[in-house]
Structures are given as structure tokens and as C-alpha cells.
JSON list of C-alpha atoms and ligand atoms in Angstrom, two decimals:
[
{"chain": "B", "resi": 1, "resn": "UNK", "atom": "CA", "xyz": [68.21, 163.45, -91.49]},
{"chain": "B", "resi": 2, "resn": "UNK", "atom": "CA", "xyz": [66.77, 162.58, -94.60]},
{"chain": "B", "resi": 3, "resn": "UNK", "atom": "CA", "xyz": [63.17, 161.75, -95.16]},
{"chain": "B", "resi": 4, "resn": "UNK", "atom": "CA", "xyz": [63.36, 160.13, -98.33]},
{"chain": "B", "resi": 5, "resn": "UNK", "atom": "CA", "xyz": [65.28, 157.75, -96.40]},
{"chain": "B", "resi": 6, "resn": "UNK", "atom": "CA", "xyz": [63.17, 157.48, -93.48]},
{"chain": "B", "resi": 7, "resn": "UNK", "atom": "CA", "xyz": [60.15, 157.39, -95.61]},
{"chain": "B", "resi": 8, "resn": "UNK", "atom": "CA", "xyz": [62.23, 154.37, -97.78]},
{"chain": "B", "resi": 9, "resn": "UNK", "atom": "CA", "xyz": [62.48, 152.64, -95.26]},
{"chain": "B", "resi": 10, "resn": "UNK", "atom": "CA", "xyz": [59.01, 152.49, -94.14]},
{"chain": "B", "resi": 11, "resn": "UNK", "atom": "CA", "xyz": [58.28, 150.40, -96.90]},
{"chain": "B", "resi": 12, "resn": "UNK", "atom": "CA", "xyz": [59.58, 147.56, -95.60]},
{"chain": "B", "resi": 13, "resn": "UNK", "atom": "CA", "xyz": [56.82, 145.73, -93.80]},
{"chain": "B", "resi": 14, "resn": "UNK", "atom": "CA", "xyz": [57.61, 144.89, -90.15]},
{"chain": "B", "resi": 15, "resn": "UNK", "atom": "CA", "xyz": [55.16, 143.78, -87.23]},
{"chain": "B", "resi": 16, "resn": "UNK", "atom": "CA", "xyz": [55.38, 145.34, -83.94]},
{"chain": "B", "resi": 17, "resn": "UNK", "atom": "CA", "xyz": [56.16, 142.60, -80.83]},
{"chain": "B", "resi": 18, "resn": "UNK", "atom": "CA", "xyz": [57.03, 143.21, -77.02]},
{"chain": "B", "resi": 19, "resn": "UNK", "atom": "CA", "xyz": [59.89, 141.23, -76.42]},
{"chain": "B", "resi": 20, "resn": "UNK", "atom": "CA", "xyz": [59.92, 139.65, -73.22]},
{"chain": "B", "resi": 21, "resn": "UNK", "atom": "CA", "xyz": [62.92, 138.53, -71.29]},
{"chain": "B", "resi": 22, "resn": "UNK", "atom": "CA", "xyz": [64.71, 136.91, -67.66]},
{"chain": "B", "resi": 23, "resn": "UNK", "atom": "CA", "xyz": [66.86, 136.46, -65.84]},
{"chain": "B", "resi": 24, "resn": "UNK", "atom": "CA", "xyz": [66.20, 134.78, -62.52]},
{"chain": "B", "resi": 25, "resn": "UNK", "atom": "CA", "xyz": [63.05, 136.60, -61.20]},
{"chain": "B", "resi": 26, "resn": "UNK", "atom": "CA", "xyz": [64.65, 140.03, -62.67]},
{"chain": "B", "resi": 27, "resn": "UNK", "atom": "CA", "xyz": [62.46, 140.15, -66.09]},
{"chain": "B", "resi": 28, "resn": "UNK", "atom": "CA", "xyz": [61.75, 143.04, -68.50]},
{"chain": "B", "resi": 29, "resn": "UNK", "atom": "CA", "xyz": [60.04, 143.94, -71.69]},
{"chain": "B", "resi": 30, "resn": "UNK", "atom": "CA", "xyz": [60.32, 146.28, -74.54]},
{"chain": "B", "resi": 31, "resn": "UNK", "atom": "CA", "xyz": [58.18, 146.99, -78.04]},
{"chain": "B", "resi": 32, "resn": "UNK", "atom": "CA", "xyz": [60.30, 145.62, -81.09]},
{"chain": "B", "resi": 33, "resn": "UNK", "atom": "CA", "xyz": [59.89, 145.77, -84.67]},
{"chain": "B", "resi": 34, "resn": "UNK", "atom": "CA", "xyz": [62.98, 144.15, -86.09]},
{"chain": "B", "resi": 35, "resn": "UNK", "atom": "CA", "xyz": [61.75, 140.66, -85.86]},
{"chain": "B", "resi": 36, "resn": "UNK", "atom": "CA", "xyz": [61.60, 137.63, -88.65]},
{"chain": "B", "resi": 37, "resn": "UNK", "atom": "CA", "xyz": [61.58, 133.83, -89.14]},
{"chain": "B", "resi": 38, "resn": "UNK", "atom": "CA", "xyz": [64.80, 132.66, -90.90]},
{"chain": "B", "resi": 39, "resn": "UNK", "atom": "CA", "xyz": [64.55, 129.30, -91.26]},
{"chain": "B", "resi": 40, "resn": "UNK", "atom": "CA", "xyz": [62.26, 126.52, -90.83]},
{"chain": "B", "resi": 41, "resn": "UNK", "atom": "CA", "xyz": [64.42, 123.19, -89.67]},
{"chain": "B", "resi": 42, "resn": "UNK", "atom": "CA", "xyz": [65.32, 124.48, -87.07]},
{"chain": "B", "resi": 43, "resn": "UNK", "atom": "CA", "xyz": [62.49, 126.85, -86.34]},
{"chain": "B", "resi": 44, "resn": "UNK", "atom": "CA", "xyz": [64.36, 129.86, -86.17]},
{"chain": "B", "resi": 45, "resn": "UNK", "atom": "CA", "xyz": [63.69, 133.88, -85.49]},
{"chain": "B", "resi": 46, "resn": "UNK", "atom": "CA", "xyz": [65.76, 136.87, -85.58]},
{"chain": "B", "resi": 47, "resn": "UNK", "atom": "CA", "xyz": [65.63, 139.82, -83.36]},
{"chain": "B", "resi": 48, "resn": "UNK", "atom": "CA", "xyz": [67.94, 143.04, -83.78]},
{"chain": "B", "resi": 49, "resn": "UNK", "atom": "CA", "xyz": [67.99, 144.52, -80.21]},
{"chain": "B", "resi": 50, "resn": "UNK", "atom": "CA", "xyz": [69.84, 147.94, -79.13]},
{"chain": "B", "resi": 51, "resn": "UNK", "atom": "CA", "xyz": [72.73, 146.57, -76.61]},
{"chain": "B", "resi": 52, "resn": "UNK", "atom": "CA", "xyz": [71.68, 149.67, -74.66]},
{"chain": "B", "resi": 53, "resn": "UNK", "atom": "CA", "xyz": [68.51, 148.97, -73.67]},
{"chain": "B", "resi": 54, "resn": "UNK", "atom": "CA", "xyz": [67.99, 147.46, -70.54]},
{"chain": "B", "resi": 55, "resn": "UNK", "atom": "CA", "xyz": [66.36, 143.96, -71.93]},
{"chain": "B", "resi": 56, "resn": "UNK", "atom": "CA", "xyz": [69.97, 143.37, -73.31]},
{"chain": "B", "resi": 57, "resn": "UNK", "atom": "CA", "xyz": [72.06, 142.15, -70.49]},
{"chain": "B", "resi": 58, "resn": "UNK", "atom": "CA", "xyz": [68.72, 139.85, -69.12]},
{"chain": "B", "resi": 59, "resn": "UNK", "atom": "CA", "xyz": [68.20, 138.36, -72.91]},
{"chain": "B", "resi": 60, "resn": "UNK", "atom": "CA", "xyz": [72.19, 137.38, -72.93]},
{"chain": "B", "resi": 61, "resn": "UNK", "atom": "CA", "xyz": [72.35, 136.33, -69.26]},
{"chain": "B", "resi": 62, "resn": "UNK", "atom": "CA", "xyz": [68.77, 134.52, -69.02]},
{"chain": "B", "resi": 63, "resn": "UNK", "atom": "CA", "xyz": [69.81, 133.07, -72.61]},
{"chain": "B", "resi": 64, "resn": "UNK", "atom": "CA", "xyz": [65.52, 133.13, -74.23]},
{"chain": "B", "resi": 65, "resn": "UNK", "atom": "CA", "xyz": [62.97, 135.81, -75.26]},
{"chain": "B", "resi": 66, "resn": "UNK", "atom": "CA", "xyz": [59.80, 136.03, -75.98]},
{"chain": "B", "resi": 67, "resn": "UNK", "atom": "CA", "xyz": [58.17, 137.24, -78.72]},
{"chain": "B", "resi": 68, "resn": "UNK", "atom": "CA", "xyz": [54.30, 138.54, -78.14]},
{"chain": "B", "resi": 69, "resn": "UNK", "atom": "CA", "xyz": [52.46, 139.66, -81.49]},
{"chain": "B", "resi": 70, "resn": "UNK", "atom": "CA", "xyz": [50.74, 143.01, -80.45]},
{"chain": "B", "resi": 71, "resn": "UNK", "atom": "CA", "xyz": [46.99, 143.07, -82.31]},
{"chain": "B", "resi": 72, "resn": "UNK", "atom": "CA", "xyz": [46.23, 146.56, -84.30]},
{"chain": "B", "resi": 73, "resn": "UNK", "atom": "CA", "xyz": [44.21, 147.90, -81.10]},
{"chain": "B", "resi": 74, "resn": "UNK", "atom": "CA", "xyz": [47.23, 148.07, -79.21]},
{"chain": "B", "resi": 75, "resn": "UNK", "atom": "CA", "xyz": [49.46, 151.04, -79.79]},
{"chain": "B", "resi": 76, "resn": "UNK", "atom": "CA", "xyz": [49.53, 151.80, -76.08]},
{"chain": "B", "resi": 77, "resn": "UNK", "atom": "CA", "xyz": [50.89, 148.89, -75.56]},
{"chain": "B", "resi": 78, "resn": "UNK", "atom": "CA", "xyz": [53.49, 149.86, -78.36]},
{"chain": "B", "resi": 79, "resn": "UNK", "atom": "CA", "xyz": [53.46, 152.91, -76.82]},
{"chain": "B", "resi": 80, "resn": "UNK", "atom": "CA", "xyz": [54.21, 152.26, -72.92]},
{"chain": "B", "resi": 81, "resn": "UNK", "atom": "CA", "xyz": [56.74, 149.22, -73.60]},
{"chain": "B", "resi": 82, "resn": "UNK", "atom": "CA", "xyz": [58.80, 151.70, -75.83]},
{"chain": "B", "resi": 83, "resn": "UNK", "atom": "CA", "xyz": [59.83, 153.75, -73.44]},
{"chain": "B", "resi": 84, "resn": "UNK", "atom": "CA", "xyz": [63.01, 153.38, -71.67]},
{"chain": "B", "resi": 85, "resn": "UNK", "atom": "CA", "xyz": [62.37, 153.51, -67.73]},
{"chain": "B", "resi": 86, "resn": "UNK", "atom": "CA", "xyz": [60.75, 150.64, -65.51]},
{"chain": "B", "resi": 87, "resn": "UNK", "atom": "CA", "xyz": [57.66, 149.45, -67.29]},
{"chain": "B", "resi": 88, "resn": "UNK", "atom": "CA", "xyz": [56.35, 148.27, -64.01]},
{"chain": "B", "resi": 89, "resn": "UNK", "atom": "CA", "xyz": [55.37, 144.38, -63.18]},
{"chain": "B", "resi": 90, "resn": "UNK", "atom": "CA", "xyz": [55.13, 142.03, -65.77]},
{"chain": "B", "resi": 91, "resn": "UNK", "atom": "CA", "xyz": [52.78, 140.02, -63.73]},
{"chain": "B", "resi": 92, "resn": "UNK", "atom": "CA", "xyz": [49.20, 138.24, -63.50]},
{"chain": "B", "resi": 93, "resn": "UNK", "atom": "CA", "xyz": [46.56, 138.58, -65.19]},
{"chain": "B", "resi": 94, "resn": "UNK", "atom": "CA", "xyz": [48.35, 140.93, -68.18]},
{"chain": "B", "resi": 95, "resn": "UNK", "atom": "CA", "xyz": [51.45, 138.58, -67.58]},
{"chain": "B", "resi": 96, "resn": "UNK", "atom": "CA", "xyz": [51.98, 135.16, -67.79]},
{"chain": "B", "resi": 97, "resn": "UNK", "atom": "CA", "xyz": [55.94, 133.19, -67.05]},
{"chain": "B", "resi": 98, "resn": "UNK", "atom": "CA", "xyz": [56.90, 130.68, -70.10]},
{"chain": "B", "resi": 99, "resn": "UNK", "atom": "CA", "xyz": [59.05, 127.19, -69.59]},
{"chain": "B", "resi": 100, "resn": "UNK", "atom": "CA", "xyz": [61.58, 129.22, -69.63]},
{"chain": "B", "resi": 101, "resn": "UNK", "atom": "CA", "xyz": [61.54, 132.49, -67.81]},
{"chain": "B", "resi": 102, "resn": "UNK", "atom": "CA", "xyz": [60.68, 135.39, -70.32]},
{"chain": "B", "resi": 103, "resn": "UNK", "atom": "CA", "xyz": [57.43, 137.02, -69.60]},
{"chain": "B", "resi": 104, "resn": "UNK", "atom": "CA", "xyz": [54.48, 136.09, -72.16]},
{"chain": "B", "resi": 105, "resn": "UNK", "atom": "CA", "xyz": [51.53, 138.57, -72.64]},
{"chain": "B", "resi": 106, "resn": "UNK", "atom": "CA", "xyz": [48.21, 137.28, -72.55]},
{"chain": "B", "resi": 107, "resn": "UNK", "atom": "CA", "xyz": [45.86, 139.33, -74.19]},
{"chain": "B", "resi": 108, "resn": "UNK", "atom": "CA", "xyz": [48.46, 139.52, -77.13]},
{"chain": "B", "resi": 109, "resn": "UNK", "atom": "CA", "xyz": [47.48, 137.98, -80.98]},
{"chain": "B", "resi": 110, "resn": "UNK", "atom": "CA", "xyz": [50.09, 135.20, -81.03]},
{"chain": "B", "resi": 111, "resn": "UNK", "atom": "CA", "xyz": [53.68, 134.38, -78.27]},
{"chain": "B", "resi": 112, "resn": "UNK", "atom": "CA", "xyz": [56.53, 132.51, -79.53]},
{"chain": "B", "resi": 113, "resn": "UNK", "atom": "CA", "xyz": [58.88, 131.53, -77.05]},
{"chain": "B", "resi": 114, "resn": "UNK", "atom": "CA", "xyz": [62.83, 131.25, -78.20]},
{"chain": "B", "resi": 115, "resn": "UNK", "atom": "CA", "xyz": [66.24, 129.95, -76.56]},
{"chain": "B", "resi": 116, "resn": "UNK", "atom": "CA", "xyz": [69.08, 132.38, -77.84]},
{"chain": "B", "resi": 117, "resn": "UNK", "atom": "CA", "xyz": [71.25, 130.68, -79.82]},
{"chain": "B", "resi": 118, "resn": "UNK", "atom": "CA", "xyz": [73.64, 133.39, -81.50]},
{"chain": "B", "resi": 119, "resn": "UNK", "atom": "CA", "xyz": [74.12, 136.71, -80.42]},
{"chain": "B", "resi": 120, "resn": "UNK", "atom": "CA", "xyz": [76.31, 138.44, -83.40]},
{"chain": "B", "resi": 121, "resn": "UNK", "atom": "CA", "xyz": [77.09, 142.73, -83.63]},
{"chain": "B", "resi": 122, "resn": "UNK", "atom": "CA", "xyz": [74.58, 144.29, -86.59]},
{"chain": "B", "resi": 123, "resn": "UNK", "atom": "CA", "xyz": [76.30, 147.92, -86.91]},
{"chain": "B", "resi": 124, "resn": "UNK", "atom": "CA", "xyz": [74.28, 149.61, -83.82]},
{"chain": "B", "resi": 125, "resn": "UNK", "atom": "CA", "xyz": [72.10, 146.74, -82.79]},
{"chain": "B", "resi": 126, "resn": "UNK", "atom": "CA", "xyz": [73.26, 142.74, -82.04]},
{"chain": "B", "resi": 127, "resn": "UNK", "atom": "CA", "xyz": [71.42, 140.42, -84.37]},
{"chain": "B", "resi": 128, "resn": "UNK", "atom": "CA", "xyz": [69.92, 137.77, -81.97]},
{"chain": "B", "resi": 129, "resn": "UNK", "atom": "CA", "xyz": [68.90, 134.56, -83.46]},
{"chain": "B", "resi": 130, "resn": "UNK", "atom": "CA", "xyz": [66.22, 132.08, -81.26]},
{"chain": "B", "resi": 131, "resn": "UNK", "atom": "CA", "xyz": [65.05, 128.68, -81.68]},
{"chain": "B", "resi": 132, "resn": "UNK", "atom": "CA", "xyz": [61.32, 128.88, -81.05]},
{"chain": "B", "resi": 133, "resn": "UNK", "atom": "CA", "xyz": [60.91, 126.37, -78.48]},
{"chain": "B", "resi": 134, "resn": "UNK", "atom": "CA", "xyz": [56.91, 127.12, -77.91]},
{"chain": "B", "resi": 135, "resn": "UNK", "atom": "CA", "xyz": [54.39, 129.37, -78.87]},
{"chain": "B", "resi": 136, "resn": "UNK", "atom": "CA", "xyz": [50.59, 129.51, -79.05]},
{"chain": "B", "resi": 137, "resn": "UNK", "atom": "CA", "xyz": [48.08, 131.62, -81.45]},
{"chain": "B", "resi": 138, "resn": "UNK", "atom": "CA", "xyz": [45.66, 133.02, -78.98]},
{"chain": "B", "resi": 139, "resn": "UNK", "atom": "CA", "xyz": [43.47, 135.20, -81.01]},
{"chain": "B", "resi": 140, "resn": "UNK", "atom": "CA", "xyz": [43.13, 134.29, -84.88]},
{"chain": "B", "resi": 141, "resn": "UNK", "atom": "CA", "xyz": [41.14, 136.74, -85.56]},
{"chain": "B", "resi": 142, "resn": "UNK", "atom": "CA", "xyz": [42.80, 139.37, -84.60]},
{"chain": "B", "resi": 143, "resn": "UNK", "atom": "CA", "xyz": [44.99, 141.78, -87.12]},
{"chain": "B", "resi": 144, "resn": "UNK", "atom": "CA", "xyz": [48.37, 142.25, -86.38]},
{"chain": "B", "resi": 145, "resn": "UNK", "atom": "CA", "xyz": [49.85, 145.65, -85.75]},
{"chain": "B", "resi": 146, "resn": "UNK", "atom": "CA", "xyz": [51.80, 146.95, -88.39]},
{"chain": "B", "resi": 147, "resn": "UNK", "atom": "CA", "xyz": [55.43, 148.76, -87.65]},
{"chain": "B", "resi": 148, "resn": "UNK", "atom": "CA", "xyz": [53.55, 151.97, -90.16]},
{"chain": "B", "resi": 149, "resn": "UNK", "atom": "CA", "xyz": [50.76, 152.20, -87.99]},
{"chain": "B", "resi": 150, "resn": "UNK", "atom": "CA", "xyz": [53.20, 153.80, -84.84]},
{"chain": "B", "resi": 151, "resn": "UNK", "atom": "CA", "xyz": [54.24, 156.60, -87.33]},
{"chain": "B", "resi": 152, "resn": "UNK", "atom": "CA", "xyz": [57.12, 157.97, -85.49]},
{"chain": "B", "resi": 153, "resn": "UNK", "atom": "CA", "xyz": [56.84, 156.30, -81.99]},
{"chain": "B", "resi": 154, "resn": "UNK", "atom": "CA", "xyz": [60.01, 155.02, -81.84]},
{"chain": "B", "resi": 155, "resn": "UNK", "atom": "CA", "xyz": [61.18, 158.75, -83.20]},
{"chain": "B", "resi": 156, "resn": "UNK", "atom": "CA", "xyz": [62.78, 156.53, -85.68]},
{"chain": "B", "resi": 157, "resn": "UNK", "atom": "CA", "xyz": [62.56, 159.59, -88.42]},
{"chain": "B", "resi": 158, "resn": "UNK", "atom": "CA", "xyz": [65.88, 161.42, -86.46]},
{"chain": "B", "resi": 159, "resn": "UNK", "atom": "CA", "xyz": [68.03, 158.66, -86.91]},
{"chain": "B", "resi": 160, "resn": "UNK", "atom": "CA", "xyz": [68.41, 157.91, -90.53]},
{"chain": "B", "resi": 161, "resn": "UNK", "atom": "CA", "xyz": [71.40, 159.65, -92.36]},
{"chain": "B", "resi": 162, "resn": "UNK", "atom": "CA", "xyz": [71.78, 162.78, -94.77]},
{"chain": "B", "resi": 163, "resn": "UNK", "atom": "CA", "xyz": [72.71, 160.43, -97.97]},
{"chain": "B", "resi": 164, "resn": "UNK", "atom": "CA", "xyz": [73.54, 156.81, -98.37]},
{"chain": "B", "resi": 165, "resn": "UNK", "atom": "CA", "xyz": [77.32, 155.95, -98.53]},
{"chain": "B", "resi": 166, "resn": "UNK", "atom": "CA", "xyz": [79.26, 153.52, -100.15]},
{"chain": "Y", "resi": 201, "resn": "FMN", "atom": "C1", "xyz": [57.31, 150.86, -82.64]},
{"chain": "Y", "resi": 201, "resn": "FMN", "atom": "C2", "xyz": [58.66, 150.64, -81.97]},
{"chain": "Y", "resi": 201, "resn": "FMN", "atom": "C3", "xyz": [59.54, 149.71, -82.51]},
{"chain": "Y", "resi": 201, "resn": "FMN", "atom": "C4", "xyz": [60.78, 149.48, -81.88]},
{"chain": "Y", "resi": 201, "resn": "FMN", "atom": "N1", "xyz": [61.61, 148.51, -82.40]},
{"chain": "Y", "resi": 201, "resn": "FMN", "atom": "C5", "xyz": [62.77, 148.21, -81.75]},
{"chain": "Y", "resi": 201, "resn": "FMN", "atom": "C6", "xyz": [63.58, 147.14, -82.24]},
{"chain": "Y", "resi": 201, "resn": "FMN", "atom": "O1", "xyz": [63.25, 146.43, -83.19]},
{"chain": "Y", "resi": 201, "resn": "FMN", "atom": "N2", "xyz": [64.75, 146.90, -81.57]},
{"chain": "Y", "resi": 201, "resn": "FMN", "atom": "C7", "xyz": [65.15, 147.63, -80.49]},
{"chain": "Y", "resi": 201, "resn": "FMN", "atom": "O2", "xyz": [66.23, 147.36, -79.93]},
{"chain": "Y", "resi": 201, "resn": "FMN", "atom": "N3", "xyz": [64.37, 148.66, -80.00]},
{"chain": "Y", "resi": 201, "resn": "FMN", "atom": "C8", "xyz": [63.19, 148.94, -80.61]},
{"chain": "Y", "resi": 201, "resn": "FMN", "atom": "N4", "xyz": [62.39, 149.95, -80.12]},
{"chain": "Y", "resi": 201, "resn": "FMN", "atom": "C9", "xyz": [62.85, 150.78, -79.00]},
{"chain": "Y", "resi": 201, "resn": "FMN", "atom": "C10", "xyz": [62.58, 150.13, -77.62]},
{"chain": "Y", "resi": 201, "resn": "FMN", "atom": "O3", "xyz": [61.26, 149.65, -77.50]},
{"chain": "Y", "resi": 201, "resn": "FMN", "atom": "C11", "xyz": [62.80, 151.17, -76.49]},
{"chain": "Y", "resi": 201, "resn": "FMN", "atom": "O4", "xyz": [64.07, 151.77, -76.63]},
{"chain": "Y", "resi": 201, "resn": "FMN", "atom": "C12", "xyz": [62.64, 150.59, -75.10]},
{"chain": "Y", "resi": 201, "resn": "FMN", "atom": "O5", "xyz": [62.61, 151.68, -74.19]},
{"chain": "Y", "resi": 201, "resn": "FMN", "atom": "C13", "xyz": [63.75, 149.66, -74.65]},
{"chain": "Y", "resi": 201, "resn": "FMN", "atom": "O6", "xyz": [63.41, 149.21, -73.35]},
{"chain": "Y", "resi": 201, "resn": "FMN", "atom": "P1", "xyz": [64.47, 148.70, -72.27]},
{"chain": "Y", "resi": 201, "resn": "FMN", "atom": "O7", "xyz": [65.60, 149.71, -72.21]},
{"chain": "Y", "resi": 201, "resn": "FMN", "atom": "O8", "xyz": [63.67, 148.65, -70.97]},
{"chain": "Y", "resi": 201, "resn": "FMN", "atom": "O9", "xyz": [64.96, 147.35, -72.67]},
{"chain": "Y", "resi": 201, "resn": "FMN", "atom": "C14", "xyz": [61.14, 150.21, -80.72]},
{"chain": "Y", "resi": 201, "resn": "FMN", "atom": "C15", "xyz": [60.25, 151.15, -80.19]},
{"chain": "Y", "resi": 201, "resn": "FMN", "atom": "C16", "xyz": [59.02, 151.36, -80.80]},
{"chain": "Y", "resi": 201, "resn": "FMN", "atom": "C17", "xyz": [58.06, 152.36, -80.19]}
]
């Protein structure tokens, strides 16, 4: 792997999220940086999502996700919900259930709740677009977590190429 690539791209400015999703009372979560509004009528957001990880099949079957804005004095939230395994009950009081079945976190900065509306393939992820349907700031004065403040969390660092091609 290259670092000048890795470090590259950690200029680009991302926020860190857990994602929530459902299907039926079978719900899940996972921490996601590859999230942004793209468009405003509709009220649009894109998330790119690994098709591996477990969240996948409940975000295309359930058909919404959530989006909850972690604050900067959260990285073990970042931390837990990026590990693959069970991350254990998404239930009261951390957890909250939105209109429409994706988990919403409430000690989080901000939750945006989106119906999926495409699902597309991005290379190694699907590109997920979702009409925010509801969403509520719940602490303005927080700051949100940035995707450089996890360093390598997400281990991130091992998966960018030698070179660019093309
Ligand atoms: C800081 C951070 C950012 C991440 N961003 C994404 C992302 O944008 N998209 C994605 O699919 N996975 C992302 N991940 C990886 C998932 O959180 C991780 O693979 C998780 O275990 C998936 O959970 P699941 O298999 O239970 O759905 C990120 C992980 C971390 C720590």
C-alpha cells in the first residue's frame, strides 16, 4: 500500500455516523464515514456501504437507514460499532426506533432518518441514495467527529493501492 495515497486521501473531509438499519424487529448498526447530502429538492443523502457487512441485506430488505452524527467525544462509539460481530441491543435508553424501523441513537449530535431510494454498485461498495424523511438536531453545541480524528480505525491505511492507474 501506498501512504501517499492513504495520506491523500485523508484530506478529504468526512464525518463519522452510525448507520442504523431494519428489518422487521431484526435491526443493526455500523460506524460510517462515506456519507453526504446531494441534493436539496428532494432532500437527498448518499451512503457508500460494503455489501459485506451485515447492515447490507437489512438496509435493502427494510428499504431506510438512519444516519446518527457521532459528537467528537465519541470514538468508542466509532470504535465498538466498527467492528464486525453482534454489536449487542440497539435498545432503550442508548436506542430509540424511528417511523420507520432503523434504530436512532440518542445521545448522538444530530439523526436523519432516510427511505432508500437507489441502491447502485460503486467499485467495492453500493452507493445508496435516501430521501431524508425526518431528522432532529439534538445537541447544537456539540462538535462533530471528524473521519481524521479515528486515525486508522477502520485500518483503512492497508487498503489503498501501490500507484494510481489509468
Ligand atoms: C471510522 C470508520 C469509518 C467507516 N466507514 C465505513 C463506510 O463509510 N462504509 C462502510 O461500508 N463501512 C465503513 N466502516 C466499516 C464498518 O463500520 C465495519 O466494517 C462494521 O463492522 C460493519 O458492521 P456490520 O457488518 O455489522 O454491518 C467504517 C469503520 C470505521 C471505524
Amino acid at each position: 500500500m501506498s501512504e501517499a495515497i492513504a495520506d491523500l486521501f485523508k484530506s478529504l473531509t468526512h464525518g463519522v455516523y452510525l448507520i442504523g438499519v431494519a428489518d422487521g424487529e431484526t435491526r443493526n448498526a455500523f460506524t460510517a464515514a462515506w456519507v453526504m447530502q446531494i441534493s436539496f429538492d428532494p432532500l437527498l443523502l448518499a451512503l457508500s456501504i460494503n455489501p459485506d457487512h451485515a447492515s447490507f441485506p437489512l438496509l435493502e430488505s427494510g428499504g431506510a437507514f438512519s444516519v446518527n452524527v457521532l459528537k467528537k467525544d465519541q470514538p468508542d462509539l466509532a470504535e465498538h460499532y466498527g467492528k464486525s460481530g453482534d454489536p449487542g441491543p440497539l435498545a432503550e435508553p442508548d436506542w430509540t426506533t424511528g417511523k420507520f424501523g432503523p434504530p436512532l441513537r440518542n445521545d448522538a449530535m444530530a439523526w436523519f432518518e432516510c427511505k432508500a431510494k437507489y441502491i447502485a454498485p460503486a467499485g467495492d461498495h453500493m452507493l445508496v441514495t435516501g430521501e431524508v424523511v425526518g431528522g432532529k438536531l439534538l445537541d447544537a453545541d456539540a462538535m462533530p467527529m471528524t473521519y481524521a480524528d479515528t486515525g486508522n480505525l477502520d485500518g483503512a491505511g492497508a487498503l489503498f493501492p501501490d500507484s494510481f492507474t489509468g
